[in-house]
PDB file of C-alpha atoms in Angstrom:
ATOM      1  CA  MET A 276       0.803   3.498   0.419  1.00  0.00           C
ATOM      2  CA  VAL A 277      -1.755   4.148  -2.267  1.00  0.00           C
ATOM      3  CA  THR A 278      -0.986   3.363  -5.894  1.00  0.00           C
ATOM      4  CA  THR A 279      -2.573   3.825  -9.307  1.00  0.00           C
ATOM      5  CA  CYS A 280      -1.573   4.238 -12.948  1.00  0.00           C
ATOM      6  CA  GLY A 281      -0.598   7.518 -14.542  1.00  0.00           C
ATOM      7  CA  ASN A 282       0.204   8.493 -18.115  1.00  0.00           C
ATOM      8  CA  ASP A 283       1.222   5.586 -20.351  1.00  0.00           C
ATOM      9  CA  ALA A 284       0.201   3.169 -17.544  1.00  0.00           C
ATOM     10  CA  ARG A 285       3.238   4.247 -15.470  1.00  0.00           C
ATOM     11  CA  PRO A 286       2.878   3.401 -11.772  1.00  0.00           C
ATOM     12  CA  VAL A 287       2.090   6.315  -9.462  1.00  0.00           C
ATOM     13  CA  GLY A 288       2.013   6.222  -5.681  1.00  0.00           C
ATOM     14  CA  LEU A 289       2.187   8.135  -2.433  1.00  0.00           C
ATOM     15  CA  ALA A 290       2.334   7.515   1.285  1.00  0.00           C
ATOM     16  CA  VAL A 291      -0.859   8.384   3.130  1.00  0.00           C
ATOM     17  CA  ASN A 292      -1.288   8.693   6.863  1.00  0.00           C
ATOM     18  CA  SER A 293      -4.580   6.806   7.063  1.00  0.00           C
ATOM     19  CA  PHE A 294      -7.557   5.258   5.369  1.00  0.00           C
ATOM     20  CA  SER A 295     -10.893   4.373   6.849  1.00  0.00           C
ATOM     21  CA  SER A 296     -13.842   2.072   6.342  1.00  0.00           C
ATOM     22  CA  VAL A 297     -16.947   3.793   4.970  1.00  0.00           C
ATOM     23  CA  SER A 298     -19.257   0.819   4.521  1.00  0.00           C
ATOM     24  CA  LEU A 299     -19.196  -2.935   5.085  1.00  0.00           C
ATOM     25  CA  ASP A 300     -22.018  -3.706   2.651  1.00  0.00           C
ATOM     26  CA  PRO A 301     -20.963  -2.839   0.041  1.00  0.00           C
ATOM     27  CA  PRO A 302     -17.308  -2.696   1.138  1.00  0.00           C
ATOM     28  CA  GLU A 303     -16.027   0.877   0.704  1.00  0.00           C
ATOM     29  CA  ILE A 304     -13.082   2.824   2.094  1.00  0.00           C
ATOM     30  CA  LEU A 305     -11.822   6.405   2.025  1.00  0.00           C
ATOM     31  CA  TRP A 306      -8.523   8.267   2.157  1.00  0.00           C
ATOM     32  CA  SER A 307      -7.464  11.807   1.279  1.00  0.00           C
ATOM     33  CA  ILE A 308      -4.951  13.430  -1.039  1.00  0.00           C
ATOM     34  CA  ALA A 309      -3.733  17.035  -1.056  1.00  0.00           C
ATOM     35  CA  SER A 310      -5.454  18.958  -3.832  1.00  0.00           C
ATOM     36  CA  ALA A 311      -2.050  20.285  -4.917  1.00  0.00           C
ATOM     37  CA  ALA A 312      -0.391  16.829  -5.001  1.00  0.00           C
ATOM     38  CA  PRO A 313       1.195  16.169  -8.414  1.00  0.00           C
ATOM     39  CA  SER A 314      -0.305  12.653  -8.481  1.00  0.00           C
ATOM     40  CA  ARG A 315      -3.902  13.747  -7.793  1.00  0.00           C
ATOM     41  CA  THR A 316      -4.814  13.912 -11.486  1.00  0.00           C
ATOM     42  CA  ALA A 317      -3.576  10.326 -12.011  1.00  0.00           C
ATOM     43  CA  PHE A 318      -5.923   9.135  -9.251  1.00  0.00           C
ATOM     44  CA  GLU A 319      -8.791  11.114 -10.824  1.00  0.00           C
ATOM     45  CA  ARG A 320      -8.192   9.838 -14.346  1.00  0.00           C
ATOM     46  CA  HIS A 321      -7.391   6.164 -13.784  1.00  0.00           C
ATOM     47  CA  GLY A 322     -10.524   5.199 -11.901  1.00  0.00           C
ATOM     48  CA  ALA A 323      -8.928   2.567  -9.663  1.00  0.00           C
ATOM     49  CA  PHE A 324      -6.300   2.389  -6.922  1.00  0.00           C
ATOM     50  CA  ALA A 325      -4.726   0.027  -4.387  1.00  0.00           C
ATOM     51  CA  VAL A 326      -4.103   0.611  -0.693  1.00  0.00           C
ATOM     52  CA  ASN A 327      -0.899  -1.240   0.251  1.00  0.00           C
ATOM     53  CA  VAL A 328      -0.408  -1.827   3.995  1.00  0.00           C
ATOM     54  CA  MET A 329       3.332  -2.061   4.496  1.00  0.00           C
ATOM     55  CA  PRO A 330       5.282  -4.228   6.980  1.00  0.00           C
ATOM     56  CA  GLU A 331       7.342  -2.768   9.802  1.00  0.00           C
ATOM     57  CA  GLU A 332      10.617  -3.554   7.994  1.00  0.00           C
ATOM     58  CA  ASP A 333       9.667  -1.289   5.043  1.00  0.00           C
ATOM     59  CA  LYS A 334      10.206   2.105   6.713  1.00  0.00           C
ATOM     60  CA  ASP A 335      12.703   3.224   4.042  1.00  0.00           C
ATOM     61  CA  ARG A 336      10.308   2.267   1.256  1.00  0.00           C
ATOM     62  CA  ILE A 337       7.498   4.242   2.912  1.00  0.00           C
ATOM     63  CA  LEU A 338       9.790   7.272   3.175  1.00  0.00           C
ATOM     64  CA  GLN A 339      10.641   6.858  -0.528  1.00  0.00           C
ATOM     65  CA  PHE A 340       6.931   7.195  -1.376  1.00  0.00           C
ATOM     66  CA  ALA A 341       6.482  10.107   1.055  1.00  0.00           C
ATOM     67  CA  ARG A 342       9.078  12.302  -0.693  1.00  0.00           C
ATOM     68  CA  PRO A 343       8.628  14.132  -4.018  1.00  0.00           C
ATOM     69  CA  SER A 344      10.185  12.095  -6.836  1.00  0.00           C
ATOM     70  CA  ASP A 345       9.698  11.443 -10.538  1.00  0.00           C
ATOM     71  CA  ASN A 346       9.989   7.678  -9.967  1.00  0.00           C
ATOM     72  CA  LYS A 347       8.910   6.535  -6.525  1.00  0.00           C
ATOM     73  CA  PHE A 348       8.890   2.941  -7.799  1.00  0.00           C
ATOM     74  CA  ASP A 349      12.666   2.882  -8.417  1.00  0.00           C
ATOM     75  CA  GLY A 350      13.906  -0.403  -6.921  1.00  0.00           C
ATOM     76  CA  VAL A 351      10.434  -1.332  -5.630  1.00  0.00           C
ATOM     77  CA  PRO A 352       9.143  -4.772  -6.690  1.00  0.00           C
ATOM     78  CA  TRP A 353       5.512  -4.599  -7.798  1.00  0.00           C
ATOM     79  CA  ARG A 354       3.009  -6.268 -10.095  1.00  0.00           C
ATOM     80  CA  ARG A 355      -0.309  -5.413 -11.713  1.00  0.00           C
ATOM     81  CA  GLY A 356      -3.173  -6.427  -9.468  1.00  0.00           C
ATOM     82  CA  ARG A 357      -6.546  -7.830 -10.411  1.00  0.00           C
ATOM     83  CA  CYS A 358      -7.823  -4.272 -10.952  1.00  0.00           C
ATOM     84  CA  GLU A 359      -4.783  -3.467 -13.158  1.00  0.00           C
ATOM     85  CA  VAL A 360      -3.258  -1.140 -10.547  1.00  0.00           C
ATOM     86  CA  PRO A 361       0.252  -1.422  -9.062  1.00  0.00           C
ATOM     87  CA  VAL A 362       0.401  -3.746  -6.053  1.00  0.00           C
ATOM     88  CA  LEU A 363       3.592  -3.655  -3.984  1.00  0.00           C
ATOM     89  CA  ASP A 364       5.121  -7.111  -3.513  1.00  0.00           C
ATOM     90  CA  SER A 365       6.131  -6.495   0.111  1.00  0.00           C
ATOM     91  CA  ALA A 366       2.678  -5.268   1.248  1.00  0.00           C
ATOM     92  CA  ILE A 367       1.137  -7.375   3.996  1.00  0.00           C
ATOM     93  CA  ALA A 368      -2.365  -6.375   2.897  1.00  0.00           C
ATOM     94  CA  THR A 369      -3.708  -4.874  -0.309  1.00  0.00           C
ATOM     95  CA  LEU A 370      -7.156  -3.510  -1.027  1.00  0.00           C
ATOM     96  CA  GLU A 371      -7.806  -2.916  -4.723  1.00  0.00           C
ATOM     97  CA  CYS A 372     -10.602  -0.449  -5.341  1.00  0.00           C
ATOM     98  CA  ASP A 373     -12.583   1.258  -8.055  1.00  0.00           C
ATOM     99  CA  THR A 374     -12.776   5.002  -7.431  1.00  0.00           C
ATOM    100  CA  LYS A 375     -16.373   5.822  -6.553  1.00  0.00           C
ATOM    101  CA  GLN A 376     -15.998   9.535  -5.747  1.00  0.00           C
ATOM    102  CA  MET A 377     -13.423  12.280  -5.255  1.00  0.00           C
ATOM    103  CA  ILE A 378     -14.839  15.027  -3.062  1.00  0.00           C
ATOM    104  CA  PRO A 379     -13.051  18.405  -2.708  1.00  0.00           C
ATOM    105  CA  CYS A 380     -12.811  19.326   0.975  1.00  0.00           C
ATOM    106  CA  GLY A 381     -10.621  22.192   2.153  1.00  0.00           C
ATOM    107  CA  ASP A 382      -7.109  21.747   0.742  1.00  0.00           C
ATOM    108  CA  HIS A 383      -7.622  18.007   0.121  1.00  0.00           C
ATOM    109  CA  HIS A 384      -9.795  15.676  -1.921  1.00  0.00           C
ATOM    110  CA  ILE A 385     -11.489  12.772  -0.127  1.00  0.00           C
ATOM    111  CA  VAL A 386     -11.248   9.627  -2.239  1.00  0.00           C
ATOM    112  CA  VAL A 387     -13.976   7.009  -1.770  1.00  0.00           C
ATOM    113  CA  GLY A 388     -13.335   3.578  -3.227  1.00  0.00           C
ATOM    114  CA  SER A 389     -15.372   0.425  -3.731  1.00  0.00           C
ATOM    115  CA  VAL A 390     -13.256  -2.563  -2.655  1.00  0.00           C
ATOM    116  CA  ARG A 391     -12.975  -5.148  -5.467  1.00  0.00           C
ATOM    117  CA  ALA A 392     -10.142  -7.392  -4.233  1.00  0.00           C
ATOM    118  CA  ILE A 393      -8.328  -8.022  -0.944  1.00  0.00           C
ATOM    119  CA  ASP A 394      -5.087  -9.914  -0.387  1.00  0.00           C
ATOM    120  CA  SER A 395      -3.117 -10.386   2.830  1.00  0.00           C
ATOM    121  CA  ARG A 396      -0.209 -12.262   4.332  1.00  0.00           C
ATOM    122  CA  ASP A 397       1.345 -12.529   7.778  1.00  0.00           C
ATOM    123  CA  GLY A 398       3.341  -9.609   9.105  1.00  0.00           C
ATOM    124  CA  ASN A 399       3.209  -6.628  11.417  1.00  0.00           C
ATOM    125  CA  PRO A 400       2.206  -3.287   9.901  1.00  0.00           C
ATOM    126  CA  LEU A 401       4.342  -0.212  10.305  1.00  0.00           C
ATOM    127  CA  VAL A 402       2.245   2.641  11.668  1.00  0.00           C
ATOM    128  CA  PHE A 403       2.823   6.364  12.061  1.00  0.00           C
ATOM    129  CA  PHE A 404       1.674   7.572  15.478  1.00  0.00           C
ATOM    130  CA  ARG A 405       2.381  10.805  17.384  1.00  0.00           C
ATOM    131  CA  GLY A 406       4.864  11.995  14.778  1.00  0.00           C
ATOM    132  CA  ARG A 407       6.971   8.853  14.524  1.00  0.00           C
ATOM    133  CA  PHE A 408       6.985   5.332  13.115  1.00  0.00           C
ATOM    134  CA  THR A 409       6.093   2.513  15.453  1.00  0.00           C
ATOM    135  CA  SER A 410       4.989  -1.097  15.279  1.00  0.00           C
ATOM    136  CA  LEU A 411       1.882  -2.743  16.606  1.00  0.00           C
ATOM    137  CA  GLY A 412       4.020  -5.667  17.707  1.00  0.00           C
ATOM    138  CA  VAL A 413       3.182  -9.336  17.601  1.00  0.00           C
ATOM    139  CA  THR A 414      -0.436 -10.176  16.852  1.00  0.00           C
ATOM    140  CA  VAL A 415      -2.006 -12.558  19.374  1.00  0.00           C
TER     141      VAL A 415
END
């Protein structure tokens, strides 16, 4: 899930199907957002975001962020990260980024971010593959 701050510093977030590395030096990533998404302007205006990699037991929380809602953070424990963006407490990895560019492309905008902080803990990520949720299983 990707999170940022909207009007009056309210948390804003959405589920995304992927993000990708752009560069290792400097560390940069990318993800995309539908141009018509109600939260797109918050991501444009705030200038920073967090990618929250969620554990396999958080399927319901991911679905909560995937659906339209005025308050996707209802009942979701979170805190302000080092970059002052919402970081979800249950995330097993978080990448906090400054927004470097938003590039219109078709019906989406590609968001490129410069990674400023990384946190992680043990856990198995929940992934979406071939139209359904699955787990990567135990890491060896």
